[in-house]
């Protein structure tokens, strides 16, 4: 037994002492993959494999800022009972978190090797700055109980995943995702999944990057369906803008634009990009250059993975052969303004800054006010940002796929949380625990956003729709078209409605 296996085993025993049914790794299910065998756990009838080796540690030696490479084969059986590392990212205080052996997968399955279940692969969000496939909200047990093999993946984020750096592969984050999806094709049958029936889904940045994947020839044959939950689907650079952003950040670091220089940055130095962003966001010229979407880490058109802006490729038929479901929450940006009480401090200055950065007509604020989208500056700012960053880009994907003659369904998440003194509303990411049926998890992230009594009925409705879509290619309501624009509106009483984003579409057209 090598040192890593010893550590895995020691950690597993510590973990198992707290597990129900006195399960031990030595008693768990074993799956043989092409690289070697892994042993998981059986918990409440679900077979769970955590931290399954997929790619080599991507922050070490020749693997740093390079294409992902498969792990080397191993002998014997390794325990897949503890979660793996997460990609290098800042914690809540900007300090380094993760950065180790992070290209690992978590898998929940009804019966390893004995069935051909639909497969769902979840790509986490995190603003392209963070990523954690071990998040308690992404527990796939409910999917496995309903006959779906659920996989969660990681990918490199921030500088290592998205920055345009000389001497490195383009769009490393997207390449990590494609790499994981190829692993699923090669390995998932051993876990009971059908490689010909894969649905890729994600929320926020995860959905944003799925927009890129479904538009790319590089993803052909890796999945047949996609669910995009709150995609910032217009959040990509052209090559020129990617170069400008990269040059500015590397100048801030004081290093040359080269693989060697960036790879030599310590994690502490590399993560000072948070200070760079905070300072740049005060500069109106910088914000206008980014078109108002001031997240600096984005995929870019590279002539390889992305040949053009994803929504344009989709409109031309790039995803015509896929079944797609797209939606957003009705009050997305309140996640960013309510918990900090910033919503009460936002004034006319912030509204003017939004108009200046985005280039929208000056009267758009008054139009939103007259349309009932808010009374206070904080409410109006939150509504404008919700639509600009998430809702209208999601609508753009729907329109693009419909224009190309592809199959697409729309949804809108309308349930309003009573968290933060009833102010949270139907905010960004609140749909995720309902989709996974993790809305009752004893987790601060869940409790602080979903409030006092998240409805079980909503979780059942949403989760069932996702399972149905992965199994049959139809979530259970009328497909979207640009005439009636039928949309499932998820709430305590969910129902189909026609064109729920009419006001937003008319007041905030997106090119």
Tab-separated table of C-alpha atoms in Angstrom:
chain	number	residue	atom	x	y	z
A	1	UNK	CA	0.000	0.000	0.000
A	2	UNK	CA	1.475	3.379	-1.013
A	3	UNK	CA	1.207	6.549	1.030
A	4	UNK	CA	-1.808	7.876	-0.867
A	5	UNK	CA	-3.707	4.610	-0.432
A	6	UNK	CA	-2.816	4.615	3.254
A	7	UNK	CA	-4.130	8.145	3.683
A	8	UNK	CA	-7.289	7.307	1.753
A	9	UNK	CA	-7.865	4.296	3.958
A	10	UNK	CA	-7.235	6.208	7.172
A	11	UNK	CA	-9.587	8.985	6.152
A	12	UNK	CA	-12.182	6.451	5.108
A	13	UNK	CA	-12.136	4.749	8.506
A	14	UNK	CA	-12.558	8.068	10.260
A	15	UNK	CA	-15.451	8.927	8.004
A	16	UNK	CA	-17.100	5.550	8.295
A	17	UNK	CA	-17.251	5.763	12.072
A	18	UNK	CA	-19.856	8.484	11.640
A	19	UNK	CA	-21.768	6.778	8.810
A	20	UNK	CA	-25.095	4.984	9.331
A	21	UNK	CA	-25.309	1.190	9.135
A	22	UNK	CA	-21.642	0.892	10.173
A	23	UNK	CA	-20.624	0.746	6.533
A	24	UNK	CA	-16.923	0.278	5.818
A	25	UNK	CA	-15.016	0.662	2.590
A	26	UNK	CA	-14.052	-2.997	2.698
A	27	UNK	CA	-17.755	-3.848	2.445
A	28	UNK	CA	-18.594	-1.470	-0.380
A	29	UNK	CA	-19.265	-2.111	-4.071
A	30	UNK	CA	-16.267	-2.543	-6.364
A	31	UNK	CA	-16.188	-1.266	-9.925
A	32	UNK	CA	-13.424	-2.116	-12.377
A	33	UNK	CA	-12.493	0.767	-14.667
A	34	UNK	CA	-9.947	0.649	-17.517
A	35	UNK	CA	-7.365	2.201	-15.170
A	36	UNK	CA	-8.085	0.037	-12.134
A	37	UNK	CA	-10.704	-0.891	-9.558
A	38	UNK	CA	-12.418	1.439	-7.074
A	39	UNK	CA	-14.421	0.596	-3.986
A	40	UNK	CA	-17.287	2.825	-2.918
A	41	UNK	CA	-19.990	2.875	-0.281
A	42	UNK	CA	-23.573	1.732	-0.089
A	43	UNK	CA	-25.665	4.251	1.842
A	44	UNK	CA	-29.404	3.838	2.195
A	45	UNK	CA	-29.557	1.724	-0.951
A	46	UNK	CA	-27.448	4.099	-3.080
A	47	UNK	CA	-23.952	3.177	-4.246
A	48	UNK	CA	-21.636	6.165	-3.863
A	49	UNK	CA	-18.126	6.620	-5.263
A	50	UNK	CA	-16.330	9.767	-4.091
A	51	UNK	CA	-13.141	11.232	-5.470
A	52	UNK	CA	-12.880	8.767	-8.364
A	53	UNK	CA	-9.535	9.391	-10.158
A	54	UNK	CA	-9.986	10.970	-13.572
A	55	UNK	CA	-7.151	13.377	-14.448
A	56	UNK	CA	-3.640	13.921	-13.152
A	57	UNK	CA	-3.172	16.655	-10.513
A	58	UNK	CA	-3.330	19.779	-12.720
A	59	UNK	CA	-1.226	22.173	-10.655
A	60	UNK	CA	1.963	20.101	-10.601
A	61	UNK	CA	4.951	20.061	-12.956
A	62	UNK	CA	4.221	19.399	-16.611
A	63	UNK	CA	0.474	19.176	-15.916
A	64	UNK	CA	0.276	22.803	-14.788
A	65	UNK	CA	-1.409	25.045	-17.384
A	66	UNK	CA	-1.489	22.084	-19.756
A	67	UNK	CA	-4.098	19.816	-21.274
A	68	UNK	CA	-5.700	17.436	-18.765
A	69	UNK	CA	-4.134	13.982	-18.827
A	70	UNK	CA	-5.630	10.662	-17.690
A	71	UNK	CA	-4.420	9.148	-14.438
A	72	UNK	CA	-1.921	6.328	-14.638
A	73	UNK	CA	-3.236	2.770	-14.164
A	74	UNK	CA	-3.085	1.276	-10.667
A	75	UNK	CA	-3.025	-2.192	-9.215
A	76	UNK	CA	-5.447	-3.533	-6.667
A	77	UNK	CA	-8.495	-1.698	-5.362
A	78	UNK	CA	-8.438	1.918	-4.148
A	79	UNK	CA	-11.087	3.350	-1.867
A	80	UNK	CA	-13.402	5.959	-3.366
A	81	UNK	CA	-15.047	6.936	-0.099
A	82	UNK	CA	-13.787	10.459	0.595
A	83	UNK	CA	-14.181	13.527	-1.547
A	84	UNK	CA	-11.191	14.713	-3.563
A	85	UNK	CA	-9.599	18.138	-3.623
A	86	UNK	CA	-11.192	21.151	-5.259
A	87	UNK	CA	-9.562	23.463	-7.820
A	88	UNK	CA	-7.399	26.342	-6.630
A	89	UNK	CA	-9.666	29.219	-5.617
A	90	UNK	CA	-10.000	31.947	-3.000
A	91	UNK	CA	-11.883	31.251	0.211
A	92	UNK	CA	-14.250	33.818	1.702
A	93	UNK	CA	-11.295	35.962	2.775
A	94	UNK	CA	-9.305	35.634	-0.448
A	95	UNK	CA	-6.907	33.026	0.945
A	96	UNK	CA	-5.913	29.939	-1.103
A	97	UNK	CA	-8.277	27.000	-1.013
A	98	UNK	CA	-7.884	23.715	-2.887
A	99	UNK	CA	-5.415	23.327	-5.710
A	100	UNK	CA	-4.454	19.693	-5.224
A	101	UNK	CA	-5.550	16.490	-6.932
A	102	UNK	CA	-8.854	17.990	-8.032
A	103	UNK	CA	-9.749	16.366	-11.364
A	104	UNK	CA	-11.833	13.731	-9.647
A	105	UNK	CA	-15.455	12.692	-10.004
A	106	UNK	CA	-18.248	11.820	-7.591
A	107	UNK	CA	-20.747	9.193	-8.719
A	108	UNK	CA	-24.094	8.033	-7.308
A	109	UNK	CA	-25.612	4.950	-8.949
A	110	UNK	CA	-28.536	2.576	-8.363
A	111	UNK	CA	-26.599	-0.552	-9.318
A	112	UNK	CA	-23.019	-0.626	-10.620
A	113	UNK	CA	-22.609	-2.605	-13.821
A	114	UNK	CA	-26.039	-4.212	-13.688
A	115	UNK	CA	-28.215	-1.692	-15.516
A	116	UNK	CA	-28.098	0.878	-18.297
A	117	UNK	CA	-29.492	3.890	-16.502
A	118	UNK	CA	-29.731	7.429	-17.869
A	119	UNK	CA	-26.674	9.464	-16.882
A	120	UNK	CA	-26.632	13.062	-15.670
A	121	UNK	CA	-23.321	14.936	-15.425
A	122	UNK	CA	-23.381	18.076	-13.281
A	123	UNK	CA	-20.983	20.950	-13.971
A	124	UNK	CA	-20.826	23.233	-10.896
A	125	UNK	CA	-20.928	27.006	-11.027
A	126	UNK	CA	-18.955	29.540	-9.040
A	127	UNK	CA	-18.580	32.551	-11.306
A	128	UNK	CA	-15.639	30.900	-13.131
A	129	UNK	CA	-13.656	31.833	-10.016
A	130	UNK	CA	-14.669	28.928	-7.790
A	131	UNK	CA	-15.776	25.326	-8.332
A	132	UNK	CA	-16.624	22.559	-5.843
A	133	UNK	CA	-18.197	19.301	-6.991
A	134	UNK	CA	-18.334	18.153	-3.354
A	135	UNK	CA	-20.943	20.766	-2.374
A	136	UNK	CA	-23.634	19.182	-0.200
A	137	UNK	CA	-26.327	20.639	-2.466
A	138	UNK	CA	-25.090	18.376	-5.294
A	139	UNK	CA	-25.621	15.108	-3.443
A	140	UNK	CA	-26.925	12.768	-6.140
A	141	UNK	CA	-28.710	10.257	-3.895
A	142	UNK	CA	-32.211	11.306	-4.956
A	143	UNK	CA	-31.307	10.900	-8.622
A	144	UNK	CA	-29.877	7.438	-8.015
A	145	UNK	CA	-33.013	6.390	-6.133
A	146	UNK	CA	-34.977	7.415	-9.216
A	147	UNK	CA	-32.859	5.332	-11.571
A	148	UNK	CA	-30.316	7.900	-12.762
A	149	UNK	CA	-26.522	7.680	-12.512
A	150	UNK	CA	-25.413	11.110	-11.270
A	151	UNK	CA	-21.859	12.400	-11.792
A	152	UNK	CA	-20.358	15.660	-10.507
A	153	UNK	CA	-17.125	16.975	-12.032
A	154	UNK	CA	-14.479	19.644	-11.358
A	155	UNK	CA	-12.565	21.924	-13.706
A	156	UNK	CA	-9.789	24.481	-13.324
A	157	UNK	CA	-11.111	27.964	-12.619
A	158	UNK	CA	-9.938	31.608	-12.539
A	159	UNK	CA	-6.399	32.166	-13.896
A	160	UNK	CA	-5.545	28.522	-14.628
A	161	UNK	CA	-8.892	27.813	-16.268
A	162	UNK	CA	-9.710	30.888	-18.305
A	163	UNK	CA	-6.873	33.389	-18.767
A	164	UNK	CA	-5.414	33.715	-22.274
A	165	UNK	CA	-1.732	32.917	-21.682
A	166	UNK	CA	0.992	32.490	-24.280
A	167	UNK	CA	2.256	28.923	-24.562
A	168	UNK	CA	-0.791	27.325	-22.944
A	169	UNK	CA	-3.838	25.595	-24.425
A	170	UNK	CA	-6.832	27.863	-24.948
A	171	UNK	CA	-9.933	27.553	-22.774
A	172	UNK	CA	-8.425	25.081	-20.326
A	173	UNK	CA	-11.604	25.012	-18.214
A	174	UNK	CA	-13.707	23.913	-21.183
A	175	UNK	CA	-11.092	21.304	-22.054
A	176	UNK	CA	-11.288	19.938	-18.494
A	177	UNK	CA	-15.055	19.589	-18.887
A	178	UNK	CA	-14.710	17.816	-22.228
A	179	UNK	CA	-12.071	15.560	-20.689
A	180	UNK	CA	-14.452	14.557	-17.870
A	181	UNK	CA	-17.258	13.922	-20.341
A	182	UNK	CA	-14.975	11.638	-22.360
A	183	UNK	CA	-14.165	9.782	-19.142
A	184	UNK	CA	-17.898	9.272	-18.655
A	185	UNK	CA	-18.195	7.844	-22.159
A	186	UNK	CA	-15.381	5.379	-21.495
A	187	UNK	CA	-16.238	4.373	-17.935
A	188	UNK	CA	-19.847	4.982	-16.959
A	189	UNK	CA	-21.190	1.635	-18.180
A	190	UNK	CA	-19.222	-0.059	-15.395
A	191	UNK	CA	-21.158	2.093	-12.919
A	192	UNK	CA	-24.518	1.149	-14.417
A	193	UNK	CA	-24.925	4.090	-16.765
A	194	UNK	CA	-25.780	4.266	-20.453
A	195	UNK	CA	-23.067	6.234	-22.324
A	196	UNK	CA	-25.548	6.792	-25.171
A	197	UNK	CA	-28.000	8.553	-22.846
A	198	UNK	CA	-26.046	11.345	-21.132
A	199	UNK	CA	-27.494	14.664	-20.039
A	200	UNK	CA	-25.099	17.426	-19.046
A	201	UNK	CA	-26.506	20.065	-16.693
A	202	UNK	CA	-25.280	22.941	-14.609
A	203	UNK	CA	-26.228	26.204	-12.975
A	204	UNK	CA	-24.803	29.723	-13.212
A	205	UNK	CA	-21.217	29.509	-14.531
A	206	UNK	CA	-21.738	25.770	-15.033
A	207	UNK	CA	-24.681	26.511	-17.340
A	208	UNK	CA	-22.760	29.341	-18.993
A	209	UNK	CA	-20.016	26.932	-19.972
A	210	UNK	CA	-22.516	24.340	-21.154
A	211	UNK	CA	-23.669	27.036	-23.602
A	212	UNK	CA	-20.127	26.908	-24.985
A	213	UNK	CA	-20.036	23.103	-24.987
A	214	UNK	CA	-23.284	22.631	-26.892
A	215	UNK	CA	-22.064	25.068	-29.553
A	216	UNK	CA	-18.727	23.295	-30.056
A	217	UNK	CA	-17.846	20.509	-32.450
A	218	UNK	CA	-15.491	19.223	-29.742
A	219	UNK	CA	-18.462	17.973	-27.703
A	220	UNK	CA	-20.102	15.910	-30.444
A	221	UNK	CA	-21.101	12.460	-29.220
A	222	UNK	CA	-20.419	13.194	-25.544
A	223	UNK	CA	-24.037	13.891	-24.534
A	224	UNK	CA	-27.473	14.057	-26.122
A	225	UNK	CA	-29.248	16.497	-23.772
A	226	UNK	CA	-28.430	19.606	-21.786
A	227	UNK	CA	-30.060	21.607	-18.999
A	228	UNK	CA	-28.936	25.208	-18.551
A	229	UNK	CA	-29.979	26.694	-15.213
A	230	UNK	CA	-29.422	30.473	-15.122
A	231	UNK	CA	-26.743	30.669	-17.810
A	232	UNK	CA	-24.925	33.949	-18.345
A	233	UNK	CA	-24.968	32.744	-21.902
A	234	UNK	CA	-23.433	35.828	-23.516
A	235	UNK	CA	-20.436	35.780	-21.207
A	236	UNK	CA	-17.595	35.030	-23.611
A	237	UNK	CA	-14.762	37.122	-25.035
A	238	UNK	CA	-13.565	37.567	-28.556
A	239	UNK	CA	-9.845	36.893	-28.873
A	240	UNK	CA	-8.894	40.585	-28.830
A	241	UNK	CA	-10.736	41.361	-25.602
A	242	UNK	CA	-9.403	38.188	-23.980
A	243	UNK	CA	-5.884	39.405	-24.765
A	244	UNK	CA	-6.548	42.846	-23.286
A	245	UNK	CA	-7.895	41.425	-20.040
A	246	UNK	CA	-5.012	38.978	-19.791
A	247	UNK	CA	-2.434	41.722	-20.401
A	248	UNK	CA	-3.974	43.896	-17.682
A	249	UNK	CA	-3.979	41.133	-15.078
A	250	UNK	CA	-0.456	39.952	-15.881
A	251	UNK	CA	0.759	43.534	-15.677
A	252	UNK	CA	-0.844	43.693	-12.229
A	253	UNK	CA	1.085	40.566	-11.255
A	254	UNK	CA	4.252	42.009	-12.760
A	255	UNK	CA	5.026	38.913	-14.858
A	256	UNK	CA	5.524	38.133	-18.539
A	257	UNK	CA	2.756	36.609	-20.595
A	258	UNK	CA	4.117	33.067	-20.612
A	259	UNK	CA	3.267	29.670	-19.221
A	260	UNK	CA	6.468	29.570	-17.189
A	261	UNK	CA	5.866	32.960	-15.555
A	262	UNK	CA	2.262	32.270	-14.582
A	263	UNK	CA	2.996	28.718	-13.402
A	264	UNK	CA	5.677	30.127	-11.092
A	265	UNK	CA	3.203	32.382	-9.251
A	266	UNK	CA	2.523	31.231	-5.710
A	267	UNK	CA	-1.130	30.502	-4.878
A	268	UNK	CA	-1.155	33.525	-2.562
A	269	UNK	CA	0.110	35.820	-5.340
A	270	UNK	CA	-2.131	34.329	-7.996
A	271	UNK	CA	-5.270	34.839	-5.929
A	272	UNK	CA	-4.600	38.539	-5.498
A	273	UNK	CA	-6.707	38.866	-8.636
A	274	UNK	CA	-9.519	39.628	-6.182
A	275	UNK	CA	-7.822	42.958	-5.417
A	276	UNK	CA	-7.273	43.593	-9.128
A	277	UNK	CA	-10.983	43.047	-9.813
A	278	UNK	CA	-12.108	45.256	-6.927
A	279	UNK	CA	-9.952	48.125	-8.174
A	280	UNK	CA	-10.828	47.730	-11.857
A	281	UNK	CA	-14.562	47.652	-11.137
A	282	UNK	CA	-14.290	51.254	-9.922
A	283	UNK	CA	-13.119	52.325	-13.382
A	284	UNK	CA	-16.050	53.227	-15.691
A	285	UNK	CA	-13.871	52.829	-18.796
A	286	UNK	CA	-12.942	49.261	-17.775
A	287	UNK	CA	-16.596	48.388	-17.084
A	288	UNK	CA	-17.633	49.776	-20.483
A	289	UNK	CA	-14.872	47.766	-22.153
A	290	UNK	CA	-16.344	44.608	-20.593
A	291	UNK	CA	-19.838	45.640	-21.684
A	292	UNK	CA	-21.167	45.761	-18.140
A	293	UNK	CA	-20.517	42.080	-17.413
A	294	UNK	CA	-17.494	42.667	-15.207
A	295	UNK	CA	-16.603	39.065	-14.453
A	296	UNK	CA	-13.087	38.817	-15.898
A	297	UNK	CA	-12.765	35.035	-16.230
A	298	UNK	CA	-14.614	33.910	-19.345
A	299	UNK	CA	-14.120	31.507	-22.251
A	300	UNK	CA	-12.998	33.130	-25.481
A	301	UNK	CA	-13.372	32.494	-29.189
A	302	UNK	CA	-10.161	30.640	-29.985
A	303	UNK	CA	-10.806	29.102	-33.402
A	304	UNK	CA	-10.645	25.634	-31.880
A	305	UNK	CA	-13.087	24.918	-29.052
A	306	UNK	CA	-15.125	28.038	-29.867
A	307	UNK	CA	-15.329	29.136	-33.490
A	308	UNK	CA	-17.740	31.989	-32.791
A	309	UNK	CA	-20.015	33.328	-30.076
A	310	UNK	CA	-21.911	30.281	-28.767
A	311	UNK	CA	-25.456	31.664	-29.185
A	312	UNK	CA	-24.658	32.543	-32.801
A	313	UNK	CA	-23.372	29.025	-33.472
A	314	UNK	CA	-26.509	27.602	-31.818
A	315	UNK	CA	-28.737	29.805	-33.988
A	316	UNK	CA	-26.943	28.348	-37.017
A	317	UNK	CA	-27.698	24.787	-35.912
A	318	UNK	CA	-24.693	23.743	-33.817
A	319	UNK	CA	-26.978	22.190	-31.170
A	320	UNK	CA	-29.869	21.214	-33.435
A	321	UNK	CA	-29.403	17.511	-32.691
A	322	UNK	CA	-29.608	18.027	-28.917
A	323	UNK	CA	-32.595	18.299	-26.614
A	324	UNK	CA	-32.153	21.352	-24.396
A	325	UNK	CA	-33.912	22.848	-21.379
A	326	UNK	CA	-33.136	26.442	-20.358
A	327	UNK	CA	-34.405	28.646	-17.550
A	328	UNK	CA	-33.645	31.155	-14.850
A	329	UNK	CA	-34.853	32.458	-11.510
A	330	UNK	CA	-37.141	35.473	-11.521
A	331	UNK	CA	-35.081	37.591	-9.097
A	332	UNK	CA	-31.547	36.310	-9.741
A	333	UNK	CA	-29.445	39.232	-8.548
A	334	UNK	CA	-31.038	39.409	-5.111
A	335	UNK	CA	-28.585	36.708	-4.037
A	336	UNK	CA	-25.845	39.333	-4.424
A	337	UNK	CA	-27.650	42.313	-2.888
A	338	UNK	CA	-29.930	40.961	-0.155
A	339	UNK	CA	-27.792	38.862	2.257
A	340	UNK	CA	-25.267	41.719	2.621
A	341	UNK	CA	-28.066	44.312	2.836
A	342	UNK	CA	-26.418	46.109	-0.094
A	343	UNK	CA	-29.892	46.380	-1.585
A	344	UNK	CA	-30.663	49.096	0.965
A	345	UNK	CA	-27.473	51.044	0.197
A	346	UNK	CA	-27.741	51.092	-3.591
A	347	UNK	CA	-28.668	54.512	-4.967
A	348	UNK	CA	-29.012	56.451	-8.185
A	349	UNK	CA	-25.233	56.369	-8.676
A	350	UNK	CA	-25.272	52.594	-9.109
A	351	UNK	CA	-28.226	52.785	-11.512
A	352	UNK	CA	-26.413	55.381	-13.606
A	353	UNK	CA	-23.271	53.213	-13.558
A	354	UNK	CA	-25.266	50.238	-14.858
A	355	UNK	CA	-26.635	52.272	-17.765
A	356	UNK	CA	-23.204	53.713	-18.558
A	357	UNK	CA	-21.436	50.335	-18.537
A	358	UNK	CA	-24.048	48.434	-20.541
A	359	UNK	CA	-24.895	51.142	-23.062
A	360	UNK	CA	-28.646	50.684	-22.574
A	361	UNK	CA	-30.888	53.722	-23.178
A	362	UNK	CA	-30.927	56.137	-20.241
A	363	UNK	CA	-34.671	55.662	-19.726
A	364	UNK	CA	-34.424	51.907	-19.091
A	365	UNK	CA	-34.532	52.511	-15.330
A	366	UNK	CA	-37.799	54.466	-15.652
A	367	UNK	CA	-39.204	51.776	-17.922
A	368	UNK	CA	-38.448	49.108	-15.328
A	369	UNK	CA	-39.993	51.264	-12.615
A	370	UNK	CA	-43.175	51.803	-14.644
A	371	UNK	CA	-43.326	48.067	-15.411
A	372	UNK	CA	-43.430	47.299	-11.679
A	373	UNK	CA	-39.969	45.776	-11.477
A	374	UNK	CA	-39.088	47.768	-8.361
A	375	UNK	CA	-39.645	50.964	-6.419
A	376	UNK	CA	-36.331	51.520	-4.625
A	377	UNK	CA	-32.978	51.949	-6.395
A	378	UNK	CA	-31.817	48.658	-4.833
A	379	UNK	CA	-34.809	46.742	-6.160
A	380	UNK	CA	-34.454	48.271	-9.618
A	381	UNK	CA	-30.720	47.625	-9.766
A	382	UNK	CA	-31.268	44.005	-8.726
A	383	UNK	CA	-33.950	43.541	-11.388
A	384	UNK	CA	-31.824	45.105	-14.131
A	385	UNK	CA	-28.785	42.996	-13.259
A	386	UNK	CA	-30.930	39.851	-13.012
A	387	UNK	CA	-32.181	40.305	-16.544
A	388	UNK	CA	-28.910	41.553	-18.046
A	389	UNK	CA	-26.653	38.828	-16.636
A	390	UNK	CA	-29.020	35.838	-16.562
A	391	UNK	CA	-32.627	36.059	-17.736
A	392	UNK	CA	-32.218	37.662	-21.148
A	393	UNK	CA	-29.117	35.601	-22.029
A	394	UNK	CA	-31.122	32.483	-21.136
A	395	UNK	CA	-33.870	33.742	-23.423
A	396	UNK	CA	-31.267	34.230	-26.157
A	397	UNK	CA	-30.335	30.529	-25.985
A	398	UNK	CA	-33.997	29.558	-26.214
A	399	UNK	CA	-34.509	31.770	-29.242
A	400	UNK	CA	-31.311	30.573	-30.918
A	401	UNK	CA	-32.161	26.887	-30.554
A	402	UNK	CA	-35.749	27.472	-31.695
A	403	UNK	CA	-34.522	29.472	-34.706
A	404	UNK	CA	-32.298	26.550	-35.711
A	405	UNK	CA	-35.215	24.126	-35.513
A	406	UNK	CA	-33.885	22.328	-32.437
A	407	UNK	CA	-35.872	20.967	-29.517
A	408	UNK	CA	-35.906	23.274	-26.489
A	409	UNK	CA	-37.995	23.785	-23.353
A	410	UNK	CA	-38.203	26.859	-21.097
A	411	UNK	CA	-38.742	27.208	-17.362
A	412	UNK	CA	-38.859	30.055	-14.848
A	413	UNK	CA	-38.155	29.616	-11.132
A	414	UNK	CA	-40.647	31.801	-9.267
A	415	UNK	CA	-40.678	30.502	-5.674
A	416	UNK	CA	-39.762	33.248	-3.201
A	417	UNK	CA	-37.723	32.385	-0.118
A	418	UNK	CA	-38.486	34.066	3.204
A	419	UNK	CA	-34.801	34.126	4.152
A	420	UNK	CA	-33.153	37.395	5.256
A	421	UNK	CA	-36.309	38.784	6.824
A	422	UNK	CA	-38.385	37.787	3.820
A	423	UNK	CA	-36.286	39.738	1.321
A	424	UNK	CA	-34.449	36.927	-0.465
A	425	UNK	CA	-37.124	36.180	-3.032
A	426	UNK	CA	-36.661	33.977	-6.099
A	427	UNK	CA	-32.904	34.506	-6.125
A	428	UNK	CA	-29.997	32.995	-8.017
A	429	UNK	CA	-29.090	29.370	-7.170
A	430	UNK	CA	-32.171	28.697	-5.027
A	431	UNK	CA	-33.424	26.252	-7.637
A	432	UNK	CA	-30.430	23.916	-7.211
A	433	UNK	CA	-31.418	22.221	-3.910
A	434	UNK	CA	-34.924	21.628	-5.255
A	435	UNK	CA	-33.570	19.949	-8.399
A	436	UNK	CA	-31.326	17.663	-6.303
A	437	UNK	CA	-33.875	17.255	-3.485
A	438	UNK	CA	-31.263	18.530	-1.037
A	439	UNK	CA	-33.511	21.364	0.138
A	440	UNK	CA	-33.689	19.842	3.637
A	441	UNK	CA	-29.928	19.416	4.066
A	442	UNK	CA	-28.449	20.618	7.347
A	443	UNK	CA	-26.181	23.102	5.595
A	444	UNK	CA	-25.729	26.848	6.225
A	445	UNK	CA	-25.767	27.536	2.466
A	446	UNK	CA	-29.125	25.776	2.143
A	447	UNK	CA	-30.732	27.147	5.295
A	448	UNK	CA	-29.515	30.720	4.812
A	449	UNK	CA	-30.984	30.943	1.328
A	450	UNK	CA	-34.089	28.732	1.385
A	451	UNK	CA	-35.414	30.049	4.675
A	452	UNK	CA	-37.686	28.425	7.195
A	453	UNK	CA	-39.793	25.925	5.253
A	454	UNK	CA	-38.802	25.117	1.677
A	455	UNK	CA	-41.692	23.171	0.119
A	456	UNK	CA	-41.207	19.454	-0.441
A	457	UNK	CA	-43.787	19.576	-3.233
A	458	UNK	CA	-41.637	21.970	-5.268
A	459	UNK	CA	-38.619	19.696	-4.870
A	460	UNK	CA	-40.676	16.728	-6.030
A	461	UNK	CA	-41.988	18.630	-9.060
A	462	UNK	CA	-38.629	19.997	-10.199
A	463	UNK	CA	-36.604	16.881	-9.476
A	464	UNK	CA	-39.136	14.716	-11.323
A	465	UNK	CA	-39.003	17.015	-14.349
A	466	UNK	CA	-35.195	16.761	-14.498
A	467	UNK	CA	-35.354	12.956	-14.175
A	468	UNK	CA	-38.045	12.767	-16.852
A	469	UNK	CA	-35.999	14.936	-19.197
A	470	UNK	CA	-32.854	12.840	-18.701
A	471	UNK	CA	-34.819	9.638	-19.238
A	472	UNK	CA	-37.065	10.586	-22.171
A	473	UNK	CA	-35.919	13.927	-23.593
A	474	UNK	CA	-39.171	15.629	-22.573
A	475	UNK	CA	-39.577	17.335	-19.160
A	476	UNK	CA	-43.369	17.208	-19.341
A	477	UNK	CA	-44.579	20.512	-20.756
A	478	UNK	CA	-44.963	22.253	-24.111
A	479	UNK	CA	-41.736	22.906	-26.032
A	480	UNK	CA	-40.655	26.526	-26.482
A	481	UNK	CA	-41.197	28.418	-29.720
A	482	UNK	CA	-40.904	32.118	-30.513
A	483	UNK	CA	-44.669	32.436	-31.006
A	484	UNK	CA	-46.367	31.273	-27.816
A	485	UNK	CA	-43.132	30.991	-25.766
A	486	UNK	CA	-44.628	28.397	-23.419
A	487	UNK	CA	-42.710	28.156	-20.150
A	488	UNK	CA	-43.059	26.059	-17.003
A	489	UNK	CA	-43.250	28.442	-14.031
A	490	UNK	CA	-42.056	26.580	-10.934
A	491	UNK	CA	-43.671	27.696	-7.653
A	492	UNK	CA	-45.676	26.146	-4.845
A	493	UNK	CA	-48.223	25.587	-7.600
A	494	UNK	CA	-46.318	25.057	-10.839
A	495	UNK	CA	-47.989	25.656	-14.187
A	496	UNK	CA	-47.331	26.466	-17.830
A	497	UNK	CA	-47.532	30.116	-18.816
A	498	UNK	CA	-47.056	31.933	-22.104
A	499	UNK	CA	-44.220	34.442	-22.530
A	500	UNK	CA	-43.506	35.280	-18.849
A	501	UNK	CA	-40.493	37.419	-19.873
A	502	UNK	CA	-42.433	39.687	-22.270
A	503	UNK	CA	-41.811	42.875	-20.286
A	504	UNK	CA	-38.104	42.153	-19.947
A	505	UNK	CA	-37.737	41.228	-23.637
A	506	UNK	CA	-39.402	44.429	-24.744
A	507	UNK	CA	-37.355	46.663	-22.467
A	508	UNK	CA	-33.968	44.926	-22.597
A	509	UNK	CA	-33.324	43.517	-26.060
A	510	UNK	CA	-30.116	41.457	-26.252
A	511	UNK	CA	-28.163	41.214	-29.500
